[in-house]
PDB file of C-alpha atoms in Angstrom:
ATOM      1  CA  MET A   1       9.083 -68.518  16.639  1.00 88.00           C
ATOM      2  CA  TRP A   2       5.670 -67.345  17.947  1.00 95.00           C
ATOM      3  CA  LYS A   3       2.536 -69.397  16.719  1.00 94.00           C
ATOM      4  CA  VAL A   4      -1.308 -69.605  17.413  1.00 94.00           C
ATOM      5  CA  ARG A   5      -1.608 -72.415  20.148  1.00 93.00           C
ATOM      6  CA  ARG A   6      -3.572 -75.627  18.537  1.00 94.00           C
ATOM      7  CA  GLU A   7      -6.200 -75.155  21.140  1.00 95.00           C
ATOM      8  CA  LEU A   8      -7.462 -71.627  20.057  1.00 95.00           C
ATOM      9  CA  VAL A   9      -7.578 -73.624  15.951  1.00 95.00           C
ATOM     10  CA  ALA A  10      -9.459 -76.427  17.309  1.00 97.00           C
ATOM     11  CA  LEU A  11     -12.070 -74.143  19.266  1.00 97.00           C
ATOM     12  CA  LYS A  12     -12.210 -72.447  15.910  1.00 97.00           C
ATOM     13  CA  ILE A  13     -12.893 -75.184  13.722  1.00 97.00           C
ATOM     14  CA  LEU A  14     -15.731 -76.424  16.683  1.00 98.00           C
ATOM     15  CA  GLY A  15     -17.204 -73.077  16.625  1.00 98.00           C
ATOM     16  CA  ALA A  16     -17.618 -73.111  12.764  1.00 98.00           C
ATOM     17  CA  LEU A  17     -18.876 -76.696  12.837  1.00 98.00           C
ATOM     18  CA  VAL A  18     -21.658 -75.701  15.477  1.00 97.00           C
ATOM     19  CA  CYS A  19     -22.432 -72.356  13.278  1.00 97.00           C
ATOM     20  CA  ALA A  20     -22.710 -74.471  10.597  1.00 97.00           C
ATOM     21  CA  ALA A  21     -24.917 -76.946  12.031  1.00 97.00           C
ATOM     22  CA  LEU A  22     -27.171 -74.033  13.410  1.00 96.00           C
ATOM     23  CA  ALA A  23     -27.370 -72.851   9.952  1.00 96.00           C
ATOM     24  CA  VAL A  24     -28.461 -76.242   8.537  1.00 97.00           C
ATOM     25  CA  TYR A  25     -31.145 -76.448  11.567  1.00 96.00           C
ATOM     26  CA  TRP A  26     -32.494 -73.157  10.653  1.00 95.00           C
ATOM     27  CA  TRP A  27     -32.826 -73.726   7.147  1.00 95.00           C
ATOM     28  CA  LEU A  28     -34.822 -77.173   7.642  1.00 95.00           C
ATOM     29  CA  ALA A  29     -36.755 -74.709  10.391  1.00 95.00           C
ATOM     30  CA  ASP A  30     -37.529 -72.544   7.458  1.00 93.00           C
ATOM     31  CA  ASP A  31     -35.996 -69.821  10.010  1.00 92.00           C
ATOM     32  CA  THR A  32     -34.900 -66.775   8.075  1.00 93.00           C
ATOM     33  CA  ARG A  33     -33.453 -64.649  10.777  1.00 94.00           C
ATOM     34  CA  GLY A  34     -31.359 -67.303  12.080  1.00 93.00           C
ATOM     35  CA  LEU A  35     -30.122 -68.359   8.711  1.00 94.00           C
ATOM     36  CA  ILE A  36     -28.891 -65.016   8.003  1.00 95.00           C
ATOM     37  CA  LEU A  37     -26.991 -64.946  11.467  1.00 95.00           C
ATOM     38  CA  ALA A  38     -25.692 -68.460  11.082  1.00 96.00           C
ATOM     39  CA  VAL A  39     -24.251 -68.697   7.811  1.00 97.00           C
ATOM     40  CA  PRO A  40     -21.873 -65.356   7.959  1.00 97.00           C
ATOM     41  CA  ALA A  41     -20.857 -66.655  11.744  1.00 97.00           C
ATOM     42  CA  THR A  42     -19.902 -70.007   9.845  1.00 97.00           C
ATOM     43  CA  LEU A  43     -17.943 -68.203   7.043  1.00 97.00           C
ATOM     44  CA  LEU A  44     -16.149 -66.056   9.387  1.00 97.00           C
ATOM     45  CA  VAL A  45     -15.257 -68.276  12.020  1.00 97.00           C
ATOM     46  CA  GLY A  46     -14.285 -70.896   9.280  1.00 97.00           C
ATOM     47  CA  ALA A  47     -12.195 -68.059   7.699  1.00 96.00           C
ATOM     48  CA  MET A  48     -10.486 -67.410  10.708  1.00 95.00           C
ATOM     49  CA  ALA A  49      -9.756 -71.291  11.555  1.00 96.00           C
ATOM     50  CA  LEU A  50      -8.655 -71.782   7.825  1.00 96.00           C
ATOM     51  CA  ARG A  51      -5.975 -68.671   8.556  1.00 95.00           C
ATOM     52  CA  ASP A  52      -4.819 -70.611  11.359  1.00 94.00           C
ATOM     53  CA  LEU A  53      -4.487 -73.724   9.876  1.00 94.00           C
ATOM     54  CA  LEU A  54      -2.300 -72.383   6.576  1.00 93.00           C
ATOM     55  CA  ALA A  55      -0.305 -70.037   8.505  1.00 93.00           C
ATOM     56  CA  PRO A  56       0.179 -70.908  12.482  1.00 93.00           C
ATOM     57  CA  VAL A  57       3.169 -69.243  12.923  1.00 94.00           C
ATOM     58  CA  ARG A  58       2.629 -65.504  13.017  1.00 94.00           C
ATOM     59  CA  LEU A  59       6.478 -64.185  13.678  1.00 95.00           C
ATOM     60  CA  SER A  60       9.727 -65.549  13.596  1.00 94.00           C
ATOM     61  CA  ALA A  61      13.025 -64.322  14.240  1.00 93.00           C
ATOM     62  CA  ASP A  62      16.645 -65.300  13.231  1.00 91.00           C
ATOM     63  CA  GLU A  63      20.116 -63.377  12.733  1.00 91.00           C
ATOM     64  CA  SER A  64      19.012 -61.751   9.402  1.00 92.00           C
ATOM     65  CA  GLY A  65      15.757 -60.532  10.493  1.00 93.00           C
ATOM     66  CA  ILE A  66      11.900 -61.214  11.598  1.00 94.00           C
ATOM     67  CA  THR A  67       9.518 -63.302   9.182  1.00 94.00           C
ATOM     68  CA  VAL A  68       5.863 -61.837   9.738  1.00 94.00           C
ATOM     69  CA  VAL A  69       2.455 -63.381   8.566  1.00 92.00           C
ATOM     70  CA  HIS A  70       1.213 -60.626   5.896  1.00 88.00           C
ATOM     71  CA  GLY A  71      -2.221 -60.630   4.509  1.00 87.00           C
ATOM     72  CA  PHE A  72      -4.333 -63.653   4.474  1.00 88.00           C
ATOM     73  CA  ALA A  73      -1.650 -66.324   4.984  1.00 86.00           C
ATOM     74  CA  GLY A  74       1.503 -65.079   3.139  1.00 90.00           C
ATOM     75  CA  ARG A  75       4.790 -64.222   4.587  1.00 92.00           C
ATOM     76  CA  ARG A  76       7.081 -61.188   4.399  1.00 92.00           C
ATOM     77  CA  HIS A  77      10.791 -61.370   5.656  1.00 94.00           C
ATOM     78  CA  VAL A  78      11.936 -57.773   7.212  1.00 93.00           C
ATOM     79  CA  PRO A  79      15.782 -57.459   7.782  1.00 94.00           C
ATOM     80  CA  TRP A  80      16.673 -56.014  11.411  1.00 93.00           C
ATOM     81  CA  GLU A  81      17.828 -52.930   9.540  1.00 92.00           C
ATOM     82  CA  GLN A  82      14.447 -52.162   8.605  1.00 92.00           C
ATOM     83  CA  VAL A  83      12.672 -52.797  11.874  1.00 92.00           C
ATOM     84  CA  GLN A  84      12.424 -49.381  13.279  1.00 92.00           C
ATOM     85  CA  ASP A  85      10.806 -49.881  16.521  1.00 92.00           C
ATOM     86  CA  VAL A  86       9.348 -52.936  18.531  1.00 94.00           C
ATOM     87  CA  THR A  87       6.988 -51.947  21.143  1.00 94.00           C
ATOM     88  CA  VAL A  88       4.264 -53.047  23.077  1.00 96.00           C
ATOM     89  CA  ASP A  89       0.811 -51.127  23.218  1.00 94.00           C
ATOM     90  CA  VAL A  90      -1.084 -52.033  26.984  1.00 93.00           C
ATOM     91  CA  ARG A  91      -4.582 -50.478  27.481  1.00 92.00           C
ATOM     92  CA  THR A  92      -6.984 -51.004  30.398  1.00 91.00           C
ATOM     93  CA  ARG A  93     -10.439 -51.033  29.589  1.00 91.00           C
ATOM     94  CA  PHE A  94     -13.133 -52.368  31.771  1.00 92.00           C
ATOM     95  CA  GLY A  95     -11.142 -53.631  34.004  1.00 91.00           C
ATOM     96  CA  ARG A  96      -9.523 -55.982  31.778  1.00 92.00           C
ATOM     97  CA  ARG A  97      -5.949 -55.440  30.681  1.00 91.00           C
ATOM     98  CA  SER A  98      -4.892 -56.143  26.898  1.00 93.00           C
ATOM     99  CA  GLU A  99      -1.418 -56.151  25.277  1.00 95.00           C
ATOM    100  CA  MET A 100      -0.727 -55.968  21.572  1.00 96.00           C
ATOM    101  CA  LEU A 101       2.816 -56.315  19.989  1.00 96.00           C
ATOM    102  CA  GLU A 102       3.774 -53.789  17.599  1.00 96.00           C
ATOM    103  CA  ILE A 103       6.646 -53.890  14.935  1.00 95.00           C
ATOM    104  CA  ASP A 104       7.209 -50.645  12.827  1.00 94.00           C
ATOM    105  CA  THR A 105       9.115 -51.315   9.944  1.00 91.00           C
ATOM    106  CA  GLY A 106       8.648 -47.740   8.561  1.00 87.00           C
ATOM    107  CA  ASP A 107       5.947 -48.862   5.512  1.00 89.00           C
ATOM    108  CA  HIS A 108       4.136 -51.230   7.865  1.00 92.00           C
ATOM    109  CA  LEU A 109       2.984 -51.629  11.148  1.00 93.00           C
ATOM    110  CA  HIS A 110       2.314 -55.174  12.327  1.00 94.00           C
ATOM    111  CA  LEU A 111       0.051 -56.056  14.993  1.00 94.00           C
ATOM    112  CA  PHE A 112       0.058 -59.212  17.224  1.00 95.00           C
ATOM    113  CA  SER A 113      -2.256 -60.332  19.961  1.00 94.00           C
ATOM    114  CA  PRO A 114      -1.352 -62.807  22.602  1.00 95.00           C
ATOM    115  CA  HIS A 115      -3.695 -65.162  20.755  1.00 93.00           C
ATOM    116  CA  GLU A 116      -1.693 -64.899  17.943  1.00 92.00           C
ATOM    117  CA  LEU A 117       1.757 -65.190  19.445  1.00 94.00           C
ATOM    118  CA  GLY A 118       0.843 -67.660  22.089  1.00 92.00           C
ATOM    119  CA  ALA A 119       2.670 -65.754  24.389  1.00 94.00           C
ATOM    120  CA  SER A 120       2.755 -62.461  26.271  1.00 94.00           C
ATOM    121  CA  PRO A 121       3.779 -59.525  23.819  1.00 95.00           C
ATOM    122  CA  THR A 122       5.774 -58.006  26.675  1.00 94.00           C
ATOM    123  CA  GLU A 123       8.089 -61.599  26.423  1.00 94.00           C
ATOM    124  CA  VAL A 124       8.311 -61.414  22.645  1.00 95.00           C
ATOM    125  CA  ALA A 125       9.033 -57.863  22.586  1.00 95.00           C
ATOM    126  CA  ALA A 126      11.947 -58.448  24.755  1.00 94.00           C
ATOM    127  CA  VAL A 127      13.286 -61.423  22.712  1.00 93.00           C
ATOM    128  CA  LEU A 128      13.133 -59.291  19.499  1.00 93.00           C
ATOM    129  CA  ARG A 129      14.899 -56.247  21.206  1.00 90.00           C
ATOM    130  CA  ARG A 130      17.755 -58.497  22.337  1.00 89.00           C
ATOM    131  CA  ARG A 131      18.033 -60.181  18.894  1.00 82.00           C
ATOM    132  CA  GLY A 132      17.922 -56.862  16.866  1.00 68.00           C
ATOM    133  CA  THR A 133      20.722 -55.266  18.675  1.00 57.00           C
TER     134      THR A 133
END
């Protein structure tokens, strides 16, 4: 089972609260520009934190297959027979290396970042490949 780390959820909640406080401050100061920035930021970061609270487990695997988060907070079970490929997309940009876990089920491509998994996508892919065989 791979899930979002609690520290990241706490940071997103804190970020949403800071954005909300800035929105209130700029509303009281009658600063329209600040308000236009703070309100959408509050909604976006708050929605991200809410998703982490509602569906912290992004990926799990058992003998029958994998279960992935689908949509905002829904879940989809995929039998091992439908998992066509498990790969890790590694890219280097501006001197930084990034990894994304890609699970191809034929009709869907499920993407997971290290932040969503709480682990390295390379390690997760190795575990999934061992379980799927």
